[in-house]
mmCIF file of C-alpha atoms and ligand atoms in Angstrom:
data_model
loop_
_atom_site.group_PDB
_atom_site.id
_atom_site.type_symbol
_atom_site.label_atom_id
_atom_site.label_comp_id
_atom_site.label_asym_id
_atom_site.label_seq_id
_atom_site.Cartn_x
_atom_site.Cartn_y
_atom_site.Cartn_z
ATOM 1 C CA UNK A 1 7.242 -15.579 6.480
ATOM 2 C CA UNK A 2 5.636 -18.558 4.803
ATOM 3 C CA UNK A 3 2.459 -18.056 6.829
ATOM 4 C CA UNK A 4 1.717 -14.562 5.594
ATOM 5 C CA UNK A 5 2.591 -15.539 2.049
ATOM 6 C CA UNK A 6 0.128 -18.399 2.370
ATOM 7 C CA UNK A 7 -2.476 -15.923 3.605
ATOM 8 C CA UNK A 8 -1.758 -13.549 0.759
ATOM 9 C CA UNK A 9 -2.111 -16.464 -1.584
ATOM 10 C CA UNK A 10 -5.383 -17.574 -0.047
ATOM 11 C CA UNK A 11 -6.637 -14.020 -0.204
ATOM 12 C CA UNK A 12 -5.632 -13.406 -3.759
ATOM 13 C CA UNK A 13 -6.805 -16.853 -4.815
ATOM 14 C CA UNK A 14 -10.368 -15.649 -4.562
ATOM 15 C CA UNK A 15 -9.560 -14.539 -8.053
ATOM 16 C CA UNK A 16 -6.410 -16.583 -8.327
ATOM 17 C CA UNK A 17 -8.502 -19.688 -8.103
ATOM 18 C CA UNK A 18 -10.121 -18.933 -11.375
ATOM 19 C CA UNK A 19 -6.730 -17.808 -12.664
ATOM 20 C CA UNK A 20 -4.704 -20.851 -11.650
ATOM 21 C CA UNK A 21 -7.384 -23.387 -12.562
ATOM 22 C CA UNK A 22 -7.563 -21.855 -16.030
ATOM 23 C CA UNK A 23 -4.200 -23.371 -16.860
ATOM 24 C CA UNK A 24 -4.799 -26.969 -15.890
ATOM 25 C CA UNK A 25 -4.734 -29.327 -18.857
ATOM 26 C CA UNK A 26 -5.824 -26.650 -21.295
ATOM 27 C CA UNK A 27 -5.148 -26.209 -24.960
ATOM 28 C CA UNK A 28 -2.936 -23.159 -25.455
ATOM 29 C CA UNK A 29 -4.961 -21.156 -27.925
ATOM 30 C CA UNK A 30 -6.732 -17.840 -28.411
ATOM 31 C CA UNK A 31 -9.604 -18.988 -26.167
ATOM 32 C CA UNK A 32 -7.196 -19.342 -23.267
ATOM 33 C CA UNK A 33 -5.722 -15.903 -23.865
ATOM 34 C CA UNK A 34 -9.168 -14.366 -23.898
ATOM 35 C CA UNK A 35 -10.154 -16.137 -20.709
ATOM 36 C CA UNK A 36 -6.965 -14.945 -19.038
ATOM 37 C CA UNK A 37 -7.550 -11.388 -20.114
ATOM 38 C CA UNK A 38 -11.061 -11.477 -18.674
ATOM 39 C CA UNK A 39 -9.818 -13.030 -15.419
ATOM 40 C CA UNK A 40 -7.188 -10.304 -15.026
ATOM 41 C CA UNK A 41 -9.731 -7.569 -15.620
ATOM 42 C CA UNK A 42 -12.006 -9.239 -13.041
ATOM 43 C CA UNK A 43 -9.094 -9.009 -10.598
ATOM 44 C CA UNK A 44 -9.129 -5.252 -11.194
ATOM 45 C CA UNK A 45 -5.919 -4.935 -13.178
ATOM 46 C CA UNK A 46 -7.743 -2.594 -15.518
ATOM 47 C CA UNK A 47 -8.010 -3.144 -19.267
ATOM 48 C CA UNK A 48 -4.675 -1.619 -20.242
ATOM 49 C CA UNK A 49 -2.554 -3.728 -17.914
ATOM 50 C CA UNK A 50 -4.499 -6.879 -18.848
ATOM 51 C CA UNK A 51 -4.046 -6.225 -22.568
ATOM 52 C CA UNK A 52 -0.386 -5.390 -22.238
ATOM 53 C CA UNK A 53 0.283 -8.524 -20.155
ATOM 54 C CA UNK A 54 -1.563 -10.674 -22.668
ATOM 55 C CA UNK A 55 0.299 -9.111 -25.581
ATOM 56 C CA UNK A 56 3.568 -10.070 -23.912
ATOM 57 C CA UNK A 57 2.229 -13.530 -23.152
ATOM 58 C CA UNK A 58 1.125 -14.183 -26.736
ATOM 59 C CA UNK A 59 4.567 -13.151 -27.984
ATOM 60 C CA UNK A 60 6.416 -15.427 -25.574
ATOM 61 C CA UNK A 61 4.106 -18.352 -26.333
ATOM 62 C CA UNK A 62 4.703 -17.890 -30.052
ATOM 63 C CA UNK A 63 8.478 -17.397 -29.780
ATOM 64 C CA UNK A 64 8.992 -20.307 -27.435
ATOM 65 C CA UNK A 65 6.325 -22.499 -29.060
ATOM 66 C CA UNK A 66 4.764 -23.136 -25.656
ATOM 67 C CA UNK A 67 2.079 -25.814 -25.682
ATOM 68 C CA UNK A 68 1.835 -26.582 -21.987
ATOM 69 C CA UNK A 69 -0.728 -24.722 -19.890
ATOM 70 C CA UNK A 70 1.439 -24.773 -16.808
ATOM 71 C CA UNK A 71 4.311 -23.164 -18.677
ATOM 72 C CA UNK A 72 1.908 -20.423 -19.809
ATOM 73 C CA UNK A 73 1.088 -19.774 -16.157
ATOM 74 C CA UNK A 74 4.777 -19.468 -15.297
ATOM 75 C CA UNK A 75 5.400 -17.014 -18.132
ATOM 76 C CA UNK A 76 2.397 -14.893 -17.144
ATOM 77 C CA UNK A 77 3.684 -14.870 -13.582
ATOM 78 C CA UNK A 78 7.096 -13.647 -14.806
ATOM 79 C CA UNK A 79 5.459 -10.955 -16.927
ATOM 80 C CA UNK A 80 3.286 -9.799 -14.014
ATOM 81 C CA UNK A 81 6.307 -9.617 -11.708
ATOM 82 C CA UNK A 82 8.165 -7.521 -14.286
ATOM 83 C CA UNK A 83 5.139 -5.280 -14.651
ATOM 84 C CA UNK A 84 4.903 -4.754 -10.875
ATOM 85 C CA UNK A 85 8.615 -4.410 -10.155
ATOM 86 C CA UNK A 86 8.782 -0.639 -10.745
ATOM 87 C CA UNK A 87 6.411 -0.251 -7.771
ATOM 88 C CA UNK A 88 8.849 -1.855 -5.332
ATOM 89 C CA UNK A 89 10.307 0.650 -2.899
ATOM 90 C CA UNK A 90 12.100 0.220 0.380
ATOM 91 C CA UNK A 91 11.589 2.719 3.193
ATOM 92 C CA UNK A 92 15.059 4.101 3.883
ATOM 93 C CA UNK A 93 15.701 4.477 7.609
ATOM 94 C CA UNK A 94 19.292 5.617 7.135
ATOM 95 C CA UNK A 95 18.529 9.281 6.763
ATOM 96 C CA UNK A 96 18.883 12.246 9.058
ATOM 97 C CA UNK A 97 16.408 11.915 11.915
ATOM 98 C CA UNK A 98 13.668 12.514 12.585
ATOM 99 C CA UNK A 99 12.198 11.123 9.405
ATOM 100 C CA UNK A 100 8.866 12.898 9.311
ATOM 101 C CA UNK A 101 6.232 10.680 7.753
ATOM 102 C CA UNK A 102 2.735 11.864 7.083
ATOM 103 C CA UNK A 103 0.064 9.188 6.815
ATOM 104 C CA UNK A 104 -3.198 9.766 4.994
ATOM 105 C CA UNK A 105 -6.139 7.661 3.954
ATOM 106 C CA UNK A 106 -9.897 7.445 4.158
ATOM 107 C CA UNK A 107 -11.521 5.989 7.276
ATOM 108 C CA UNK A 108 -11.475 2.232 7.446
ATOM 109 C CA UNK A 109 -8.562 1.883 5.032
ATOM 110 C CA UNK A 110 -6.391 0.458 7.796
ATOM 111 C CA UNK A 111 -4.501 3.583 8.795
ATOM 112 C CA UNK A 112 -4.442 3.035 12.548
ATOM 113 C CA UNK A 113 -3.566 -0.645 12.189
ATOM 114 C CA UNK A 114 -0.776 0.143 9.741
ATOM 115 C CA UNK A 115 0.652 2.905 11.921
ATOM 116 C CA UNK A 116 0.827 0.450 14.815
ATOM 117 C CA UNK A 117 2.578 -2.101 12.671
ATOM 118 C CA UNK A 118 4.988 0.503 11.333
ATOM 119 C CA UNK A 119 5.847 1.812 14.796
ATOM 120 C CA UNK A 120 6.788 -1.710 15.738
ATOM 121 C CA UNK A 121 8.823 -2.273 12.567
ATOM 122 C CA UNK A 122 10.777 0.928 13.163
ATOM 123 C CA UNK A 123 11.356 0.082 16.826
ATOM 124 C CA UNK A 124 12.630 -3.337 15.864
ATOM 125 C CA UNK A 125 15.230 -1.467 13.838
ATOM 126 C CA UNK A 126 16.201 0.583 16.877
ATOM 127 C CA UNK A 127 14.422 3.774 15.906
ATOM 128 C CA UNK A 128 12.458 5.634 18.519
ATOM 129 C CA UNK A 129 9.008 6.511 17.304
ATOM 130 C CA UNK A 130 6.801 9.480 18.035
ATOM 131 C CA UNK A 131 3.252 9.622 16.841
ATOM 132 C CA UNK A 132 1.046 12.645 16.263
ATOM 133 C CA UNK A 133 -2.634 11.828 16.564
ATOM 134 C CA UNK A 134 -4.210 13.803 13.760
ATOM 135 C CA UNK A 135 -7.774 12.895 14.549
ATOM 136 C CA UNK A 136 -8.504 15.562 17.100
ATOM 137 C CA UNK A 137 -12.268 15.172 16.747
ATOM 138 C CA UNK A 138 -12.916 11.721 18.111
ATOM 139 C CA UNK A 139 -11.967 11.513 21.784
ATOM 140 C CA UNK A 140 -12.299 7.728 21.875
ATOM 141 C CA UNK A 141 -9.933 7.269 18.965
ATOM 142 C CA UNK A 142 -7.416 9.601 20.588
ATOM 143 C CA UNK A 143 -7.551 7.875 23.962
ATOM 144 C CA UNK A 144 -7.169 4.503 22.319
ATOM 145 C CA UNK A 145 -4.073 5.708 20.535
ATOM 146 C CA UNK A 146 -2.539 7.188 23.669
ATOM 147 C CA UNK A 147 -3.169 3.959 25.544
ATOM 148 C CA UNK A 148 -1.719 1.925 22.733
ATOM 149 C CA UNK A 149 1.356 4.181 22.746
ATOM 150 C CA UNK A 150 1.821 3.654 26.460
ATOM 151 C CA UNK A 151 1.823 -0.092 26.059
ATOM 152 C CA UNK A 152 4.218 -0.023 23.133
ATOM 153 C CA UNK A 153 6.649 2.606 24.269
ATOM 154 C CA UNK A 154 5.632 5.003 21.538
ATOM 155 C CA UNK A 155 5.190 8.630 22.513
ATOM 156 C CA UNK A 156 1.845 9.912 21.319
ATOM 157 C CA UNK A 157 1.145 13.604 20.933
ATOM 158 C CA UNK A 158 -2.554 14.283 21.054
ATOM 159 C CA UNK A 159 -4.662 17.288 21.841
ATOM 160 C CA UNK A 160 -8.322 17.494 22.524
ATOM 161 C CA UNK A 161 -10.282 19.348 19.900
ATOM 162 C CA UNK A 162 -7.166 21.119 18.727
ATOM 163 C CA UNK A 163 -6.007 21.986 15.282
ATOM 164 C CA UNK A 164 -4.490 18.845 13.713
ATOM 165 C CA UNK A 165 -1.864 21.003 11.989
ATOM 166 C CA UNK A 166 -0.788 22.400 15.364
ATOM 167 C CA UNK A 167 -0.518 18.881 16.755
ATOM 168 C CA UNK A 168 1.658 17.931 13.791
ATOM 169 C CA UNK A 169 3.846 20.995 14.305
ATOM 170 C CA UNK A 170 4.345 20.160 17.988
ATOM 171 C CA UNK A 171 5.137 16.559 17.131
ATOM 172 C CA UNK A 172 7.872 17.481 14.674
ATOM 173 C CA UNK A 173 9.409 19.982 17.103
ATOM 174 C CA UNK A 174 9.215 17.495 19.916
ATOM 175 C CA UNK A 175 10.690 14.770 17.712
ATOM 176 C CA UNK A 176 13.661 17.009 16.980
ATOM 177 C CA UNK A 177 14.152 17.928 20.624
ATOM 178 C CA UNK A 178 13.916 14.360 21.852
ATOM 179 C CA UNK A 179 16.064 12.778 19.173
ATOM 180 C CA UNK A 180 13.314 10.620 17.709
ATOM 181 C CA UNK A 181 14.102 8.427 14.725
ATOM 182 C CA UNK A 182 10.712 8.613 13.069
ATOM 183 C CA UNK A 183 7.817 10.994 13.595
ATOM 184 C CA UNK A 184 4.579 9.655 12.170
ATOM 185 C CA UNK A 185 1.813 12.163 11.637
ATOM 186 C CA UNK A 186 -1.586 10.537 11.445
ATOM 187 C CA UNK A 187 -4.324 12.516 9.709
ATOM 188 C CA UNK A 188 -8.094 12.296 9.947
ATOM 189 C CA UNK A 189 -9.850 10.186 7.352
ATOM 190 C CA UNK A 190 -13.314 11.598 7.397
ATOM 191 C CA UNK A 191 -14.428 15.181 7.474
ATOM 192 C CA UNK A 192 -17.704 16.846 6.566
ATOM 193 C CA UNK A 193 -16.732 17.073 2.924
ATOM 194 C CA UNK A 194 -14.081 15.526 0.748
ATOM 195 C CA UNK A 195 -12.901 18.983 -0.216
ATOM 196 C CA UNK A 196 -12.486 19.878 3.438
ATOM 197 C CA UNK A 197 -10.413 16.727 3.946
ATOM 198 C CA UNK A 198 -8.003 17.697 1.182
ATOM 199 C CA UNK A 199 -7.702 21.251 2.492
ATOM 200 C CA UNK A 200 -6.935 19.938 5.955
ATOM 201 C CA UNK A 201 -4.223 17.481 4.871
ATOM 202 C CA UNK A 202 -2.642 20.169 2.698
ATOM 203 C CA UNK A 203 -2.570 22.511 5.670
ATOM 204 C CA UNK A 204 -0.969 19.843 7.848
ATOM 205 C CA UNK A 205 1.719 19.376 5.235
ATOM 206 C CA UNK A 206 2.402 23.111 5.028
ATOM 207 C CA UNK A 207 2.639 23.444 8.779
ATOM 208 C CA UNK A 208 4.984 20.440 9.065
ATOM 209 C CA UNK A 209 7.305 22.249 6.660
ATOM 210 C CA UNK A 210 7.313 25.216 9.021
ATOM 211 C CA UNK A 211 8.659 22.997 11.782
ATOM 212 C CA UNK A 212 11.273 21.439 9.492
ATOM 213 C CA UNK A 213 11.849 22.896 6.031
ATOM 214 C CA UNK A 214 12.868 19.497 4.619
ATOM 215 C CA UNK A 215 9.755 17.764 5.973
ATOM 216 C CA UNK A 216 7.594 15.828 5.456
ATOM 217 C CA UNK A 217 10.158 13.364 4.146
ATOM 218 C CA UNK A 218 7.532 10.791 3.309
ATOM 219 C CA UNK A 219 3.854 11.149 2.513
ATOM 220 C CA UNK A 220 2.142 7.782 2.559
ATOM 221 C CA UNK A 221 -1.374 6.908 1.530
ATOM 222 C CA UNK A 222 -3.047 3.870 3.058
ATOM 223 C CA UNK A 223 -5.509 2.195 0.712
ATOM 224 C CA UNK A 224 -7.765 -0.776 1.245
ATOM 225 C CA UNK A 225 -6.885 -3.468 -1.292
ATOM 226 C CA UNK A 226 -10.566 -4.343 -1.539
ATOM 227 C CA UNK A 227 -11.476 -0.939 -2.874
ATOM 228 C CA UNK A 228 -10.834 -1.951 -6.462
ATOM 229 C CA UNK A 229 -10.871 0.725 -9.122
ATOM 230 C CA UNK A 230 -11.934 3.432 -6.664
ATOM 231 C CA UNK A 231 -8.466 3.144 -5.149
ATOM 232 C CA UNK A 232 -7.167 4.835 -8.296
ATOM 233 C CA UNK A 233 -9.381 7.859 -7.653
ATOM 234 C CA UNK A 234 -8.133 8.009 -4.055
ATOM 235 C CA UNK A 235 -4.503 7.837 -5.119
ATOM 236 C CA UNK A 236 -5.075 10.559 -7.697
ATOM 237 C CA UNK A 237 -6.834 12.900 -5.276
ATOM 238 C CA UNK A 238 -4.319 12.517 -2.445
ATOM 239 C CA UNK A 239 -1.356 12.645 -4.822
ATOM 240 C CA UNK A 240 -2.652 15.878 -6.288
ATOM 241 C CA UNK A 241 -3.154 17.391 -2.839
ATOM 242 C CA UNK A 242 -0.005 16.105 -1.132
ATOM 243 C CA UNK A 243 2.488 14.663 -3.593
ATOM 244 C CA UNK A 244 2.597 11.078 -2.330
ATOM 245 C CA UNK A 245 5.905 9.293 -1.867
ATOM 246 C CA UNK A 246 4.411 5.865 -1.326
ATOM 247 C CA UNK A 247 1.468 3.577 -0.704
ATOM 248 C CA UNK A 248 0.512 1.041 1.904
ATOM 249 C CA UNK A 249 -2.022 -1.385 0.459
ATOM 250 C CA UNK A 250 -3.935 -3.233 3.171
ATOM 251 C CA UNK A 251 -6.226 -6.251 3.419
ATOM 252 C CA UNK A 252 -4.564 -8.182 0.625
ATOM 253 C CA UNK A 253 -5.141 -11.321 2.676
ATOM 254 C CA UNK A 254 -8.803 -11.280 1.785
ATOM 255 C CA UNK A 255 -9.385 -9.645 -1.534
ATOM 256 C CA UNK A 256 -10.311 -10.621 -5.032
ATOM 257 C CA UNK A 257 -9.037 -7.322 -6.269
ATOM 258 C CA UNK A 258 -5.287 -7.670 -5.805
ATOM 259 C CA UNK A 259 -4.889 -6.836 -9.468
ATOM 260 C CA UNK A 260 -5.325 -3.185 -8.526
ATOM 261 C CA UNK A 261 -1.548 -2.965 -8.118
ATOM 262 C CA UNK A 262 -1.171 -3.863 -11.781
ATOM 263 C CA UNK A 263 -3.498 -0.988 -12.609
ATOM 264 C CA UNK A 264 -1.377 1.371 -10.499
ATOM 265 C CA UNK A 265 1.794 0.135 -12.218
ATOM 266 C CA UNK A 266 0.161 0.728 -15.606
ATOM 267 C CA UNK A 267 -0.823 4.258 -14.652
ATOM 268 C CA UNK A 268 -4.479 3.414 -15.268
ATOM 269 C CA UNK A 269 -6.953 6.300 -15.318
ATOM 270 C CA UNK A 270 -4.114 8.772 -15.313
ATOM 271 C CA UNK A 271 -2.818 7.728 -11.902
ATOM 272 C CA UNK A 272 0.881 8.214 -11.220
ATOM 273 C CA UNK A 273 2.521 4.837 -10.503
ATOM 274 C CA UNK A 274 3.170 5.672 -6.856
ATOM 275 C CA UNK A 275 5.537 3.086 -5.302
ATOM 276 C CA UNK A 276 4.276 0.573 -2.758
ATOM 277 C CA UNK A 277 6.265 0.349 0.464
ATOM 278 C CA UNK A 278 4.226 -2.203 2.330
ATOM 279 C CA UNK A 279 1.283 -4.511 1.978
ATOM 280 C CA UNK A 280 -1.089 -5.460 4.787
ATOM 281 C CA UNK A 281 -1.843 -9.166 4.980
ATOM 282 C CA UNK A 282 -3.769 -9.455 8.229
ATOM 283 C CA UNK A 283 -4.877 -7.678 11.373
ATOM 284 C CA UNK A 284 -1.946 -8.737 13.522
ATOM 285 C CA UNK A 285 1.008 -6.607 14.492
ATOM 286 C CA UNK A 286 3.376 -8.544 12.224
ATOM 287 C CA UNK A 287 1.094 -8.516 9.243
ATOM 288 C CA UNK A 288 2.697 -5.685 7.369
ATOM 289 C CA UNK A 289 5.222 -6.853 4.811
ATOM 290 C CA UNK A 290 7.433 -5.101 2.306
ATOM 291 C CA UNK A 291 6.016 -5.224 -1.183
ATOM 292 C CA UNK A 292 8.012 -7.624 -3.351
ATOM 293 C CA UNK A 293 6.776 -7.968 -6.931
ATOM 294 C CA UNK A 294 7.931 -11.589 -7.334
ATOM 295 C CA UNK A 295 6.161 -12.703 -4.160
ATOM 296 C CA UNK A 296 3.015 -10.868 -5.117
ATOM 297 C CA UNK A 297 2.911 -12.283 -8.648
ATOM 298 C CA UNK A 298 3.646 -15.713 -7.196
ATOM 299 C CA UNK A 299 0.791 -15.434 -4.725
ATOM 300 C CA UNK A 300 -1.597 -14.439 -7.512
ATOM 301 C CA UNK A 301 -0.470 -16.948 -10.110
ATOM 302 C CA UNK A 302 0.939 -19.839 -8.121
HETATM 303 P P1 GDP B 401 -8.552 3.380 9.843
HETATM 304 O O1 GDP B 401 -9.949 3.869 10.001
HETATM 305 O O2 GDP B 401 -8.018 3.729 8.500
HETATM 306 O O3 GDP B 401 -7.647 3.791 10.937
HETATM 307 O O4 GDP B 401 -8.659 1.788 9.815
HETATM 308 P P2 GDP B 401 -8.284 0.704 10.946
HETATM 309 O O5 GDP B 401 -6.821 0.619 11.106
HETATM 310 O O6 GDP B 401 -9.103 0.951 12.147
HETATM 311 O O7 GDP B 401 -8.749 -0.647 10.199
HETATM 312 C C1 GDP B 401 -10.076 -0.912 9.838
HETATM 313 C C2 GDP B 401 -10.321 -2.430 9.936
HETATM 314 O O8 GDP B 401 -9.525 -3.114 8.969
HETATM 315 C C3 GDP B 401 -9.931 -3.004 11.276
HETATM 316 O O9 GDP B 401 -10.871 -3.980 11.613
HETATM 317 C C4 GDP B 401 -8.577 -3.645 11.006
HETATM 318 O O10 GDP B 401 -8.302 -4.717 11.874
HETATM 319 C C5 GDP B 401 -8.726 -4.106 9.590
HETATM 320 N N1 GDP B 401 -7.439 -4.225 8.865
HETATM 321 C C6 GDP B 401 -6.481 -3.290 8.724
HETATM 322 N N2 GDP B 401 -5.458 -3.764 7.960
HETATM 323 C C7 GDP B 401 -5.783 -5.032 7.617
HETATM 324 C C8 GDP B 401 -5.152 -6.061 6.824
HETATM 325 O O11 GDP B 401 -4.058 -5.927 6.256
HETATM 326 N N3 GDP B 401 -5.834 -7.253 6.700
HETATM 327 C C9 GDP B 401 -7.047 -7.458 7.296
HETATM 328 N N4 GDP B 401 -7.623 -8.644 7.117
HETATM 329 N N5 GDP B 401 -7.654 -6.514 8.023
HETATM 330 C C10 GDP B 401 -7.042 -5.323 8.193
#
């Protein structure tokens, strides 16, 4: 556990560096507050979250007559953790099976990697996993997934050139018949047009509901933590199309933009504060960790 936290910390410290060094031996005054606000905005928290955090910080500093820079850092860390806490959400495995989980995200976000990590996490908790390969266009991607499934004891439903919605339908039916714990439906990340992409994922969702009226039970969006403010636009678009139940935020082991979660929590740019189930902190199979606000704030602010 300590190793991935260290990696998260190293990753986030690309901004955190400037953040944590700001506190060393400083005079606690308006200059410091302004520097902190700028540093938070640079970390992509957005202006609203930065201002609201600094407002809280100024109040605490005044009330508690804080004069020590290091104490200011601790208070800001507490305030950030409080701000992020509403985003914490645990994926509940104790529900009627199969739990049908649709996974969306643009290409390169870390969808395939995250699905692999999730399959393993669920298996470790004694759930059998079935995967529907939504990308029916790219043969290589499909074959890779099937091969990966074979090695990891995960059933993969794939179909050459077929309709992704039909593949999803089959997967849900098959998951029911075979007593699977979790059915994960992967969706394609790149299509000729963005509009087309949204129409396709909406169709997949509709067709899943035909296989099981209560499904999908979860609709997760994978976003690359390096994307910065554009992540907000992605969340908005997919939420509008699908009604997201949660986020997976990847690549937080190497980003200067970890503040984006603060922007999500603040509902920046009209985004709904969609909860964060997991964060990706590396390329390895174990590098998907539950999102814990305290740990995250600690990694960012020491
Ligand atoms: P997809 O196109 O959305 O399926 O994206 P992939 O799962 O293929 O991931 C794209 C690249 O990002 C690959 O090189 C992954 O190894 C890498 N990646 C995914 N998640 C993480 C993460 O949490 N940290 C790091 N450092 N790399 C990641």
